[in-house]
mmCIF file of C-alpha atoms and ligand atoms in Angstrom:
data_model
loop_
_atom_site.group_PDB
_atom_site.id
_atom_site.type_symbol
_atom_site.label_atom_id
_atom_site.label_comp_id
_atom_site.label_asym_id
_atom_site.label_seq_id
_atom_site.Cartn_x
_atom_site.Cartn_y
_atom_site.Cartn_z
ATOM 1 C CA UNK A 1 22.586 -19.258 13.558
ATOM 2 C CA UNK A 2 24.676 -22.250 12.667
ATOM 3 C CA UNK A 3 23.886 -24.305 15.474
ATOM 4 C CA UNK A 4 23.856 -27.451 13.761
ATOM 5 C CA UNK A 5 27.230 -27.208 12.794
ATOM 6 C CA UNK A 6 28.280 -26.024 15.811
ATOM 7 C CA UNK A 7 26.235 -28.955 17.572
ATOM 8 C CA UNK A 8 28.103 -31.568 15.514
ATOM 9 C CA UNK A 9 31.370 -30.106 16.279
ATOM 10 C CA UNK A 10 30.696 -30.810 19.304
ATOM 11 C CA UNK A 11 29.960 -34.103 19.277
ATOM 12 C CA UNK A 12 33.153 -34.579 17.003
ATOM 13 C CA UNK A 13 35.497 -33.365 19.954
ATOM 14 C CA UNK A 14 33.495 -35.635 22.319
ATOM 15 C CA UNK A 15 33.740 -38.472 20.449
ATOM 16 C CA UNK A 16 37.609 -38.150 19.946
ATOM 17 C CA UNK A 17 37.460 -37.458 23.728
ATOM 18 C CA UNK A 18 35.655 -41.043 24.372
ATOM 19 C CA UNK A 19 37.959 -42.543 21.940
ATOM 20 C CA UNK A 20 40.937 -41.369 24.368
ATOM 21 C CA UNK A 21 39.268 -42.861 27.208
ATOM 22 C CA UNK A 22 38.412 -46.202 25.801
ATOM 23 C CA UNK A 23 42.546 -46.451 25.148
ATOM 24 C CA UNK A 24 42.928 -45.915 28.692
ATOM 25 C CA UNK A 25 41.386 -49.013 30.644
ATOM 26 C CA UNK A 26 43.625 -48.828 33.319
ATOM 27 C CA UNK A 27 42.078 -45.632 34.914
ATOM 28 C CA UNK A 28 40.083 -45.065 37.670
ATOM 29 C CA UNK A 29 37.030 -43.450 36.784
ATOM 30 C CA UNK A 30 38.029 -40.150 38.776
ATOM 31 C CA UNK A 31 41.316 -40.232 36.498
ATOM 32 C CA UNK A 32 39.174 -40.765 33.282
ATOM 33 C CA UNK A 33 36.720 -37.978 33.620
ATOM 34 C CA UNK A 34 39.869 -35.887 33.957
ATOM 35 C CA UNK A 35 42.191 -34.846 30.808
ATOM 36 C CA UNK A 36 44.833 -37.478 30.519
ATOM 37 C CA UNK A 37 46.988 -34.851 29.162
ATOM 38 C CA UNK A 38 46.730 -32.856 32.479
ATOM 39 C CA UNK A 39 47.224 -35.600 34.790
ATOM 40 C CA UNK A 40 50.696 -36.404 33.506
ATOM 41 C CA UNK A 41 51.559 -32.624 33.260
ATOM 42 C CA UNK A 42 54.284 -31.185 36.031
ATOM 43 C CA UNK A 43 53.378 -29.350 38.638
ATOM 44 C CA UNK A 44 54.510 -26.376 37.264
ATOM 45 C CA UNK A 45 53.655 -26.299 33.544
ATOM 46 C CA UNK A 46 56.860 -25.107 31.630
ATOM 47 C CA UNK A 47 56.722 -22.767 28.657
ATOM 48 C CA UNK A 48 56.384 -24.707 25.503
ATOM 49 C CA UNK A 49 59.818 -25.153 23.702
ATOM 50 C CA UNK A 50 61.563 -25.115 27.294
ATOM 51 C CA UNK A 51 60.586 -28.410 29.051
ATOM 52 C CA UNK A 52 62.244 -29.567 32.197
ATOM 53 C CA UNK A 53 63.553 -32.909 32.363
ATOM 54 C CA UNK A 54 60.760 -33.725 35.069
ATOM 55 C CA UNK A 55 58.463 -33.469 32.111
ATOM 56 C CA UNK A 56 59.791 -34.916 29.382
ATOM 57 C CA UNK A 57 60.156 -38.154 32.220
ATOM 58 C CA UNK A 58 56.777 -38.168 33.099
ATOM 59 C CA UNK A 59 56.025 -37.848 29.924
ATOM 60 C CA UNK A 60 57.838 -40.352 28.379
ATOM 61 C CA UNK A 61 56.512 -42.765 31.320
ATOM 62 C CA UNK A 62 53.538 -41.888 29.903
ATOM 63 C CA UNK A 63 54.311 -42.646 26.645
ATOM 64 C CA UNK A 64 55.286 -46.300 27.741
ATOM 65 C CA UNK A 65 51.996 -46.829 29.013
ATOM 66 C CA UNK A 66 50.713 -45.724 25.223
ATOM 67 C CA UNK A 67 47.835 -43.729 27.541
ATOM 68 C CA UNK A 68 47.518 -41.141 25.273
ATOM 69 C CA UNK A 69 48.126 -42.212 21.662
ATOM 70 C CA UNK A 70 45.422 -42.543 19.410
ATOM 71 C CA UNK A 71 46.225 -45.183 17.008
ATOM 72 C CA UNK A 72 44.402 -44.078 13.418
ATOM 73 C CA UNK A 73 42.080 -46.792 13.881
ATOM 74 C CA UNK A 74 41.059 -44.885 17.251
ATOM 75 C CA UNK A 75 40.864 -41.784 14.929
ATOM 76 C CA UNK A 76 38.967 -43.405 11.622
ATOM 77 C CA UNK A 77 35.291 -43.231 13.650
ATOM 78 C CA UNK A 78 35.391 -39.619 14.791
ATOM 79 C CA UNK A 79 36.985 -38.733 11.725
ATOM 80 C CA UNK A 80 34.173 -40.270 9.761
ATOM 81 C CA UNK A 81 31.761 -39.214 11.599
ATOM 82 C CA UNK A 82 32.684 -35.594 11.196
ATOM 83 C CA UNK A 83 33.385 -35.791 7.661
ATOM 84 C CA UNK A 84 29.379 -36.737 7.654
ATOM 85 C CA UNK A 85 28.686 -33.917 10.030
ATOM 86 C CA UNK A 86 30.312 -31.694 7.603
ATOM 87 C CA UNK A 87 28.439 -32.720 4.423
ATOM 88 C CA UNK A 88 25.256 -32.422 6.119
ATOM 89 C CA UNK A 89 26.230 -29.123 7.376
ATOM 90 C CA UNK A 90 26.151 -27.816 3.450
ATOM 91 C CA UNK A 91 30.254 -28.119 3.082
ATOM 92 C CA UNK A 92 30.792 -29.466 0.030
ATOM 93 C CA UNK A 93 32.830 -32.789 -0.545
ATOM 94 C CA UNK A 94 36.101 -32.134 -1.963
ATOM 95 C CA UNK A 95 36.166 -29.072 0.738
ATOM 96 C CA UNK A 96 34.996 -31.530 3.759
ATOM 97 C CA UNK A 97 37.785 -34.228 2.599
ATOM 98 C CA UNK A 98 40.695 -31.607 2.261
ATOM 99 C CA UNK A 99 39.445 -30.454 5.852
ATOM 100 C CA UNK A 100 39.403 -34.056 7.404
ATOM 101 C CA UNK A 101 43.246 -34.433 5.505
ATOM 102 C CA UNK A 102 44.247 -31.662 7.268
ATOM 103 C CA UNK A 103 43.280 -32.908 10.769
ATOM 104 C CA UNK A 104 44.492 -36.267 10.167
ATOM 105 C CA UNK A 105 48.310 -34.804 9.706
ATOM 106 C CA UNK A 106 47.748 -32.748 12.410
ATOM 107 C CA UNK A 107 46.306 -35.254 14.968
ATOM 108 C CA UNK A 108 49.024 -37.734 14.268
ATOM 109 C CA UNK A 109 51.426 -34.945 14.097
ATOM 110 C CA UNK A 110 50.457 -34.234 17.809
ATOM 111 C CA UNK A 111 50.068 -37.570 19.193
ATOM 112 C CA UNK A 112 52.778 -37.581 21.037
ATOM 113 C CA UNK A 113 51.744 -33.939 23.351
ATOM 114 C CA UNK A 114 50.384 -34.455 26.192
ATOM 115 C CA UNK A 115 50.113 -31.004 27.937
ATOM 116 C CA UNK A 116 46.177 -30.905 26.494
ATOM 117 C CA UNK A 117 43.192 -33.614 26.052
ATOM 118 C CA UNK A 118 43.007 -35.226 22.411
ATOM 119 C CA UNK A 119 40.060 -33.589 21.900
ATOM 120 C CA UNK A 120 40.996 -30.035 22.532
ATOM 121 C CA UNK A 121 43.287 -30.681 20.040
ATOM 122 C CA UNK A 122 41.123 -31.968 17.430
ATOM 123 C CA UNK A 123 39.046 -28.805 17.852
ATOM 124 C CA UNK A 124 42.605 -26.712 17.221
ATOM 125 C CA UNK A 125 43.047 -28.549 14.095
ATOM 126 C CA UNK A 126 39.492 -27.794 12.756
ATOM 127 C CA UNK A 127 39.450 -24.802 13.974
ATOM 128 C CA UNK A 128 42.996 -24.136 11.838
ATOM 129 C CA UNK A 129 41.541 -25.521 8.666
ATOM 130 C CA UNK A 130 38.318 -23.957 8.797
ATOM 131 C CA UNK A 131 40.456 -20.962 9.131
ATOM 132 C CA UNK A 132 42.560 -20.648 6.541
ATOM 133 C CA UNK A 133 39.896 -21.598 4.269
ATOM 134 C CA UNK A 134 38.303 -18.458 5.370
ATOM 135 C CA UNK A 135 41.242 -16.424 5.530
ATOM 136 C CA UNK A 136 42.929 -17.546 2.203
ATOM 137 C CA UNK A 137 41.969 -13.913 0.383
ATOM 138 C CA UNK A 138 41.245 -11.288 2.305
ATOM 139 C CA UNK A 139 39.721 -8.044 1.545
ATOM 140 C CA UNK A 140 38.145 -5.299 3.957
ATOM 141 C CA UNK A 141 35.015 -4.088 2.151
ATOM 142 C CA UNK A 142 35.441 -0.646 4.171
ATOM 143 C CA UNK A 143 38.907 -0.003 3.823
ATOM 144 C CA UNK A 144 38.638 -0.741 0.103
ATOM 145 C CA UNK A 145 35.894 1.733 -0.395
ATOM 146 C CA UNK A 146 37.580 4.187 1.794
ATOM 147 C CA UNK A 147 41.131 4.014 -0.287
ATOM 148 C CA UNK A 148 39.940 3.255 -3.349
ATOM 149 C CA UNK A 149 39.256 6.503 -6.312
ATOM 150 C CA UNK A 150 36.164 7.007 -6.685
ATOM 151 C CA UNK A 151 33.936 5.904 -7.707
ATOM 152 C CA UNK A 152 33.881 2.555 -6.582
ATOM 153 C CA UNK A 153 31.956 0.706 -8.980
ATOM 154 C CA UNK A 154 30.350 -1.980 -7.572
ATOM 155 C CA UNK A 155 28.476 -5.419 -9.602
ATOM 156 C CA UNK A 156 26.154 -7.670 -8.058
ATOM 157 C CA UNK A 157 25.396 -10.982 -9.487
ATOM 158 C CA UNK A 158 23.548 -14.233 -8.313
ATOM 159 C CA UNK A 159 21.341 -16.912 -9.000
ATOM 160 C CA UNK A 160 17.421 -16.077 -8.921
ATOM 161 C CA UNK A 161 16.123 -14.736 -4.951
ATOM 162 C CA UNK A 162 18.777 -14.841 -2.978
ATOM 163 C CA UNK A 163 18.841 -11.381 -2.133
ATOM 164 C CA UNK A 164 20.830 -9.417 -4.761
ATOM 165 C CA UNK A 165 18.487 -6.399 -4.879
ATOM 166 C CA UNK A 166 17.556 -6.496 -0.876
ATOM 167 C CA UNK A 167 21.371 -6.496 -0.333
ATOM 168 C CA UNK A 168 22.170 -3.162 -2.872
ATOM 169 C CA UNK A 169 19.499 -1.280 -0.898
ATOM 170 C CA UNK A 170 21.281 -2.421 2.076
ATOM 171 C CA UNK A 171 24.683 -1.931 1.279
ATOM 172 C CA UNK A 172 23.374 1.535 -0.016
ATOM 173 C CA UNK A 173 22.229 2.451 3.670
ATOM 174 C CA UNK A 174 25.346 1.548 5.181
ATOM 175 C CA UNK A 175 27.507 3.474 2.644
ATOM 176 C CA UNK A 176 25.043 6.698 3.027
ATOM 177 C CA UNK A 177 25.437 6.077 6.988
ATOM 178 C CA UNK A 178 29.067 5.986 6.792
ATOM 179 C CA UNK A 179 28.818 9.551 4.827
ATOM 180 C CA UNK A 180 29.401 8.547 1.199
ATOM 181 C CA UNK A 181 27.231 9.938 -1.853
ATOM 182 C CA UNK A 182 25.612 6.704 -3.270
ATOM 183 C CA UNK A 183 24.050 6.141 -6.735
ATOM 184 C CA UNK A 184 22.218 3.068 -7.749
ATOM 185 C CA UNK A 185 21.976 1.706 -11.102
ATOM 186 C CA UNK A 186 19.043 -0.779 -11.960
ATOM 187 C CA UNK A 187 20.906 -3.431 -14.158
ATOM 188 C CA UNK A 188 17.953 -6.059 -13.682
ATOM 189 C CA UNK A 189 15.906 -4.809 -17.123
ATOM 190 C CA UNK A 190 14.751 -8.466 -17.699
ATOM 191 C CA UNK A 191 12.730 -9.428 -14.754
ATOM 192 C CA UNK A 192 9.513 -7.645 -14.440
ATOM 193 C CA UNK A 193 9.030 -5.332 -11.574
ATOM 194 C CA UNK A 194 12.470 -5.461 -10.766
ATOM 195 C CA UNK A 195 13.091 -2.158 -11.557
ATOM 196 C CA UNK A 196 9.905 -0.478 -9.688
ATOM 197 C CA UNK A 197 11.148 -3.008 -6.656
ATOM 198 C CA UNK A 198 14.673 -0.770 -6.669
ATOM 199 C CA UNK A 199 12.888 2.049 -7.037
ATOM 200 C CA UNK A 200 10.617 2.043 -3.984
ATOM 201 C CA UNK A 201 14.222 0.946 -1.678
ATOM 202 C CA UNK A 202 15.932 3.737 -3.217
ATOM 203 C CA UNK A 203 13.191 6.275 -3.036
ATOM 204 C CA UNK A 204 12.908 4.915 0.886
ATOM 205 C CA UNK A 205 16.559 5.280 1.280
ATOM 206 C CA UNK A 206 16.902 8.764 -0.529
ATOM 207 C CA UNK A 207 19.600 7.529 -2.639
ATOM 208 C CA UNK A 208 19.452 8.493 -6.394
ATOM 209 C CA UNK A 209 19.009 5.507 -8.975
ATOM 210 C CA UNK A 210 19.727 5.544 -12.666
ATOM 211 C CA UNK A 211 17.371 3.552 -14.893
ATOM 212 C CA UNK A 212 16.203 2.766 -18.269
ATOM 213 C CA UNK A 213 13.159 0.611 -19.183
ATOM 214 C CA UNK A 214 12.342 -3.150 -18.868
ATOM 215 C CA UNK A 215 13.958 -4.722 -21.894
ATOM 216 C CA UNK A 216 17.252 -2.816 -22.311
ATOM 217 C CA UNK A 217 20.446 -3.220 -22.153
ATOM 218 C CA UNK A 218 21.713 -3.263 -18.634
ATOM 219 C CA UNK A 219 25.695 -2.745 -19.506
ATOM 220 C CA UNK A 220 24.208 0.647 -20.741
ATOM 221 C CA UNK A 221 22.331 1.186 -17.717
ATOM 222 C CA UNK A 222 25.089 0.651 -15.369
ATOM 223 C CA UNK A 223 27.476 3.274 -18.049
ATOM 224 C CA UNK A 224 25.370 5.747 -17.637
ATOM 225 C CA UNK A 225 24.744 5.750 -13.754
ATOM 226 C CA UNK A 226 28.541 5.844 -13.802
ATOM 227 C CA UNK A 227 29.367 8.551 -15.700
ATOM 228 C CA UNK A 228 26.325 10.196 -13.533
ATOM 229 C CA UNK A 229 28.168 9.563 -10.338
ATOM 230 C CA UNK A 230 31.314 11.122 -12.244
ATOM 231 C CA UNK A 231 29.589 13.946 -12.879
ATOM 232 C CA UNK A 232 28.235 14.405 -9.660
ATOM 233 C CA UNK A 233 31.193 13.285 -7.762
ATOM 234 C CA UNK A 234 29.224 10.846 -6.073
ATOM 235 C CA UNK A 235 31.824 7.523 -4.115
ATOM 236 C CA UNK A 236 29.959 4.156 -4.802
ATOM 237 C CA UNK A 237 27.719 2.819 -7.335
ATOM 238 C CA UNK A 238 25.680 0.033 -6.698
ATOM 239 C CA UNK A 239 24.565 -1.781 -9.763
ATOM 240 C CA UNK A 240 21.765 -4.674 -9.663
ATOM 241 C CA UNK A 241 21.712 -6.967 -12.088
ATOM 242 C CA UNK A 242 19.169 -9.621 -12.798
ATOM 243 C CA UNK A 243 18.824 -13.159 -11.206
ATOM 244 C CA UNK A 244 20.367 -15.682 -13.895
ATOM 245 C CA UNK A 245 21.255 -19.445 -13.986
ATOM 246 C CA UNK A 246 24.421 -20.154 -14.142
ATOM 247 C CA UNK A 247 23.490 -22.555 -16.611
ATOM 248 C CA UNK A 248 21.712 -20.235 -18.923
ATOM 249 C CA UNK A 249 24.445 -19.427 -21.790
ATOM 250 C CA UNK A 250 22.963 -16.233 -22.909
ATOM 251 C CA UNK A 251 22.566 -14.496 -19.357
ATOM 252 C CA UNK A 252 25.799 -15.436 -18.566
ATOM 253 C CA UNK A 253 27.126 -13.851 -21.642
ATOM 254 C CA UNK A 254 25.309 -10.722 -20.807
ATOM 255 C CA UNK A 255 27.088 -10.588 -17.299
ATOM 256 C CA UNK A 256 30.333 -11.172 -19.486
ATOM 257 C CA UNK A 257 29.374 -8.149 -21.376
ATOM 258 C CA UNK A 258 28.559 -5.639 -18.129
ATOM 259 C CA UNK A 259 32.061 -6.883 -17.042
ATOM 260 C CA UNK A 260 33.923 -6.139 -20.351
ATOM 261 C CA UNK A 261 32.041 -2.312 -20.551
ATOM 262 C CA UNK A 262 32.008 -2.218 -17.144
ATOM 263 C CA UNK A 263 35.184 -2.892 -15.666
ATOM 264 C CA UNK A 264 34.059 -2.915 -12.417
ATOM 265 C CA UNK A 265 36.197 -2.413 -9.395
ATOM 266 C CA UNK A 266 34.397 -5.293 -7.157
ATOM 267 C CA UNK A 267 32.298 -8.013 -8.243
ATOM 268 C CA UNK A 268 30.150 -9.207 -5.267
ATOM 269 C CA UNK A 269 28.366 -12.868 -5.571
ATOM 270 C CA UNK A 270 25.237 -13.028 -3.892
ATOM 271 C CA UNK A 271 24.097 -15.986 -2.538
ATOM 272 C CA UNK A 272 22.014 -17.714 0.412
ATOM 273 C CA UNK A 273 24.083 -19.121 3.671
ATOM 274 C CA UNK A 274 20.948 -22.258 3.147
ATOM 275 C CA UNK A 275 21.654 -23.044 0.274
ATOM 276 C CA UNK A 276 23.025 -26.341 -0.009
ATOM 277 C CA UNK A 277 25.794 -28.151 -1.844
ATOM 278 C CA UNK A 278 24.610 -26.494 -5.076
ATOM 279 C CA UNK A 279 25.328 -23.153 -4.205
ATOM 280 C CA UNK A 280 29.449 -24.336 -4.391
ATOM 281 C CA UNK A 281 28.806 -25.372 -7.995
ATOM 282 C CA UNK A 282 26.736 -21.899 -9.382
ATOM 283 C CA UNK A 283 29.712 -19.975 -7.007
ATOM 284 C CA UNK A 284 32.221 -21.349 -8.864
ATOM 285 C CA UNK A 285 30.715 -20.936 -12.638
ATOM 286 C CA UNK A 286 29.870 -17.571 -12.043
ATOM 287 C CA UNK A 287 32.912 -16.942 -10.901
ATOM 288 C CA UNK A 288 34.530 -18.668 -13.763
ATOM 289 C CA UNK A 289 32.239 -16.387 -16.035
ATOM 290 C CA UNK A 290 33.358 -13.085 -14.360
ATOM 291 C CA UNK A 291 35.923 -13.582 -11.180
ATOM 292 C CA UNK A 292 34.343 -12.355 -8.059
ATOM 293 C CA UNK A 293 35.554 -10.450 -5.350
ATOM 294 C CA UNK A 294 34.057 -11.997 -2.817
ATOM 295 C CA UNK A 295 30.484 -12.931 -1.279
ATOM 296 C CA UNK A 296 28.085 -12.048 0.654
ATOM 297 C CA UNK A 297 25.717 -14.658 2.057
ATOM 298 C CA UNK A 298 21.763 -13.722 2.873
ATOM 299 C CA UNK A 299 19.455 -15.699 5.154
ATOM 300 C CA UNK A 300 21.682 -16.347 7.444
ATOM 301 C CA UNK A 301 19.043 -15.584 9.811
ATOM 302 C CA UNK A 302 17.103 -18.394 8.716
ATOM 303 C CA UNK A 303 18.660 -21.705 10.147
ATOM 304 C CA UNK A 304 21.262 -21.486 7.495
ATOM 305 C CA UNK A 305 24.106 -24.642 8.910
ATOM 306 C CA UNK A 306 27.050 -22.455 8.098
ATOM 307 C CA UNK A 307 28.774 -25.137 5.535
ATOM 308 C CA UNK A 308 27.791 -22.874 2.444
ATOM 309 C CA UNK A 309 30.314 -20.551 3.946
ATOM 310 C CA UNK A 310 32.821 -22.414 4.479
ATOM 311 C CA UNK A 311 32.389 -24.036 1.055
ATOM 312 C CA UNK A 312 32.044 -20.996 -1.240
ATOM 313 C CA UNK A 313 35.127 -19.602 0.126
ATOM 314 C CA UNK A 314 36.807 -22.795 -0.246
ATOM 315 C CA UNK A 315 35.786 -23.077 -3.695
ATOM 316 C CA UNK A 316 36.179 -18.988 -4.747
ATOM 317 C CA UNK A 317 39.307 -18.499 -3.595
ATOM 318 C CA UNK A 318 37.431 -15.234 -2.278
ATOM 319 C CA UNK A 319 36.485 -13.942 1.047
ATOM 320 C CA UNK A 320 33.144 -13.968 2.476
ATOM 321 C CA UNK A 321 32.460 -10.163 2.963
ATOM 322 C CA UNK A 322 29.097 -9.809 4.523
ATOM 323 C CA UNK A 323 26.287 -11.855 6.191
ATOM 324 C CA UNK A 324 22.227 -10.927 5.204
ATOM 325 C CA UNK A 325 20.620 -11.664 8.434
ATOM 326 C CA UNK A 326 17.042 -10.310 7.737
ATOM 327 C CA UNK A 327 15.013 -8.594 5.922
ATOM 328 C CA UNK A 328 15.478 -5.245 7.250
ATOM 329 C CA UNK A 329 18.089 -2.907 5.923
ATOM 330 C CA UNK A 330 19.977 -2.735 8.900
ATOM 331 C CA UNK A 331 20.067 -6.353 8.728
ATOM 332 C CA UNK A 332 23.637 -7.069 6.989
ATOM 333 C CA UNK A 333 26.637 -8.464 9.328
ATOM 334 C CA UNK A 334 30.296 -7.643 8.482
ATOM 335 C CA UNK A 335 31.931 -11.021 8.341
ATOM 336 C CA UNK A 336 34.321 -11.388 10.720
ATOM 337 C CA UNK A 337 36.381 -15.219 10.167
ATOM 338 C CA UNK A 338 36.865 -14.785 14.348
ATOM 339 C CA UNK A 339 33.305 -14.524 14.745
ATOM 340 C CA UNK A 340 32.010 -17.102 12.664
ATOM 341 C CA UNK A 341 34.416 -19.704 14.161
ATOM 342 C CA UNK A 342 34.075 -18.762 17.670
ATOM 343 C CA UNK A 343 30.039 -19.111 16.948
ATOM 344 C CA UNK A 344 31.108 -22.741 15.795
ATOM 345 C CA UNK A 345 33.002 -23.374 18.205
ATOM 346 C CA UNK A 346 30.797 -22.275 21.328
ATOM 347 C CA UNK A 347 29.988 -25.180 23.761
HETATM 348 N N1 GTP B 1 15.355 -13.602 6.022
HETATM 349 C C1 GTP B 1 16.042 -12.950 5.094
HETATM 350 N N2 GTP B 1 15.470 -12.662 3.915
HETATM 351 C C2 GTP B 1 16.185 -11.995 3.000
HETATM 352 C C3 GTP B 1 17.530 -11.612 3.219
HETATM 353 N N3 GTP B 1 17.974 -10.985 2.107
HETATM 354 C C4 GTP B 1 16.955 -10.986 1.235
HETATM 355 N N4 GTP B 1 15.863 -11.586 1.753
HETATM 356 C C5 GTP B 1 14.550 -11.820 1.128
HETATM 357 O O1 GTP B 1 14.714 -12.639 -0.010
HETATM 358 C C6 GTP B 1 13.750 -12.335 -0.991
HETATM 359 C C7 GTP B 1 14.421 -12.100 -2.332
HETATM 360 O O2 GTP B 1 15.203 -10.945 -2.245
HETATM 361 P P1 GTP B 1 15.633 -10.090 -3.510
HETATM 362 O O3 GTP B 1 16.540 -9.033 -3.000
HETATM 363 O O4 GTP B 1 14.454 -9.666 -4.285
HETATM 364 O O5 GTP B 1 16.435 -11.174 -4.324
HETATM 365 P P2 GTP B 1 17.108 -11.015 -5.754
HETATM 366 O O6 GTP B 1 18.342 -11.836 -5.741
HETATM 367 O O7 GTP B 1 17.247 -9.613 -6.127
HETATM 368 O O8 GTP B 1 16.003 -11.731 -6.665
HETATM 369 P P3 GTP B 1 15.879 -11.641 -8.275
HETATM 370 O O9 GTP B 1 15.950 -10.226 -8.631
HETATM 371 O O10 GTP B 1 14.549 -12.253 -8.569
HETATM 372 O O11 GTP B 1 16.984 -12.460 -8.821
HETATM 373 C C8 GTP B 1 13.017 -11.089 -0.469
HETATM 374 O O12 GTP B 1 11.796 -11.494 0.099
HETATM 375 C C9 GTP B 1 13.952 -10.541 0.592
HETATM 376 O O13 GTP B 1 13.278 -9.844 1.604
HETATM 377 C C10 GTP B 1 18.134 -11.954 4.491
HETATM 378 O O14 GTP B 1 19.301 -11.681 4.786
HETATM 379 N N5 GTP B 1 17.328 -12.614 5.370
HETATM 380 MG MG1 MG B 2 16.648 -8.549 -7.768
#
């Protein structure tokens, strides 16, 4: 899962580490394969804020020798080549350029430390943007449901396939695991089958589902399994709704409409960690049409680069709640931002 992200991360840190050594003629090879940054550390590393004067010497020695300063010439290649690395990785371009800003203020920001190699500190500054892109809005699915009155009335919405319905029947399993009474309300009354394909995952699951038939009006659908779960004090509903372009003017209105009657507590948009640089442009007009919550990305299982992530919760605002990574029901990973960028970041 993500490995070609991770892989060209990788080569981004390298490459910053080459740069280093190519500004460093002077070595000895033995010296070079070393960090540069450890071989002009004191003995005794002091704690950061409290150098001795040993260091700063050595240090500033150093500094005369310009062995460790990357002039942003040195930087302009890696940095390019990781803005490229990003695009292909499915981040889109105005997210991959504010990332690459970011690391350019850092780097030259840190030029001047020399207590770690240039290229450990290229990864902190990725690692630090890709962060608080992830981190910007946060919001713990569980403890929401948990706290929240009940019940928690939950919309799905999505472009056509990417695993809207899959993910209610398995967001209804983990809810009915974790000891809540679940209802589900079949808001897709336009695409044939789509209600009999509900059906069957909440017949399997034993939860209940409210529907009407094809054709009607799925605000009404969704009321109704509402004030059902009211009546039968029941936590969460789930409501599907039907696979719609974001393009498509009267759809969208309709998902306008279950919002407006609705008023549902969380919005979740559904799409696929593959899909590419498109996905940031439906993620934001849907959430223009009704603001999201956050998103849960399916496939993940299936060589999905790990960009689309990074770029729908760039472009959102919103946090990524939950990966789909397969086609069971027990296949749905809690996103955790440490987790995703430690699976980048492995070497
Ligand atoms: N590999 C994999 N397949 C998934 C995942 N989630 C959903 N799918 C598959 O994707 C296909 C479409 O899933 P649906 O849940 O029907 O998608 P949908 O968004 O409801 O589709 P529409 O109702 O047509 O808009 C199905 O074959 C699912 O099994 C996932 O996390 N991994
Ligand atoms: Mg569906």
């Amino acid at each position: 899962m993500f490995d070609r992200l991770r892989e060209r991360l990788n080569d981004f840190r390298k490459s910053i580490d080459e740069k280093l050594k190519v500004a460093q003629p002077e070595q000895t090879p033995e010296a070079a394969t070393e960090s540069p940054a450890i071989a002009e550390a004191p003995e005794t590393a002091p704690a950061e804020g409290k150098e001795s004067r040993t260091g700063i010497l050595s240090r500033a020695a150093a500094l005369t020798r310009g062995e460790t300063i990357l002039s942003d010439k040195d930087l302009e290649g890696p940095l390019w080549e990781l803005e490229m690395a990003l695009l292909e990785s499915d981040v889109a371009l105005p997210v991959a350029e504010s990332i690459i800003d970011r690391i350019k203020i850092d780097l030259s920001g840190q030029h001047k430390k020399f207590l770690r190699s240039t290229g450990d500190i290229a990864e902190d500054a990725l690692r630090d943007s890709i962060e608080n892109i992830l981190n910007a809005h946060t919001l713990d699915f569980d403890e929401y449901v948990k706290n929240h009155e009940k019940p928690v009335i939950i919309v799905f919405t999505g472009v056509n396939g990417t695993g809207k319905t899959t993910t209610v029947a398995k967001l209804g399993e983990r809810l009915k695991n974790d000891g809540y009474g679940v209802v589900i309300a079949a808001g897709d009354t336009f695409r044939a089958g789509a209600i009999e394909q509900l059906e069957k995952h909440a017949e399997r699951l034993g939860i209940k589902i409210i529907k009407q038939q094809q054709g009607s009006d799925p605000a009404a659908v969704i009321f109704d399994a509402v004030a059902f779960a009211r009546s039968a004090k029941k936590d969460v509903v789930l409501a599907d709704t039907a696979g719609r372009l974001h393009t498509n003017v009267n759809l969208m209105e309709q998902l306008k409409k279950i919002n407006r009657v609705i008023k549902p507590d969380l919005v979740i948009f559904v799409d696929e960690a593959i899909a590419g640089n498109d996905a940031v442009e439906r993620a934001k007009l849907f959430n223009d049409a009704v603001p999201i919550s956050g998103s849960i990305l399916t496939k993940a299982d299936a060589d999905a680069k790990g960009g689309a992530a990074i770029s729908i919760a760039h472009i959102t605002g919103k946090p990524i709640l939950f990966l789909g990574v397969g086609q069971e029901y027990k296949d749905l990973k809690k996103f955790e931002t440490e987790w995703f960028i430690d699976r980048l970041f492995e070497r």
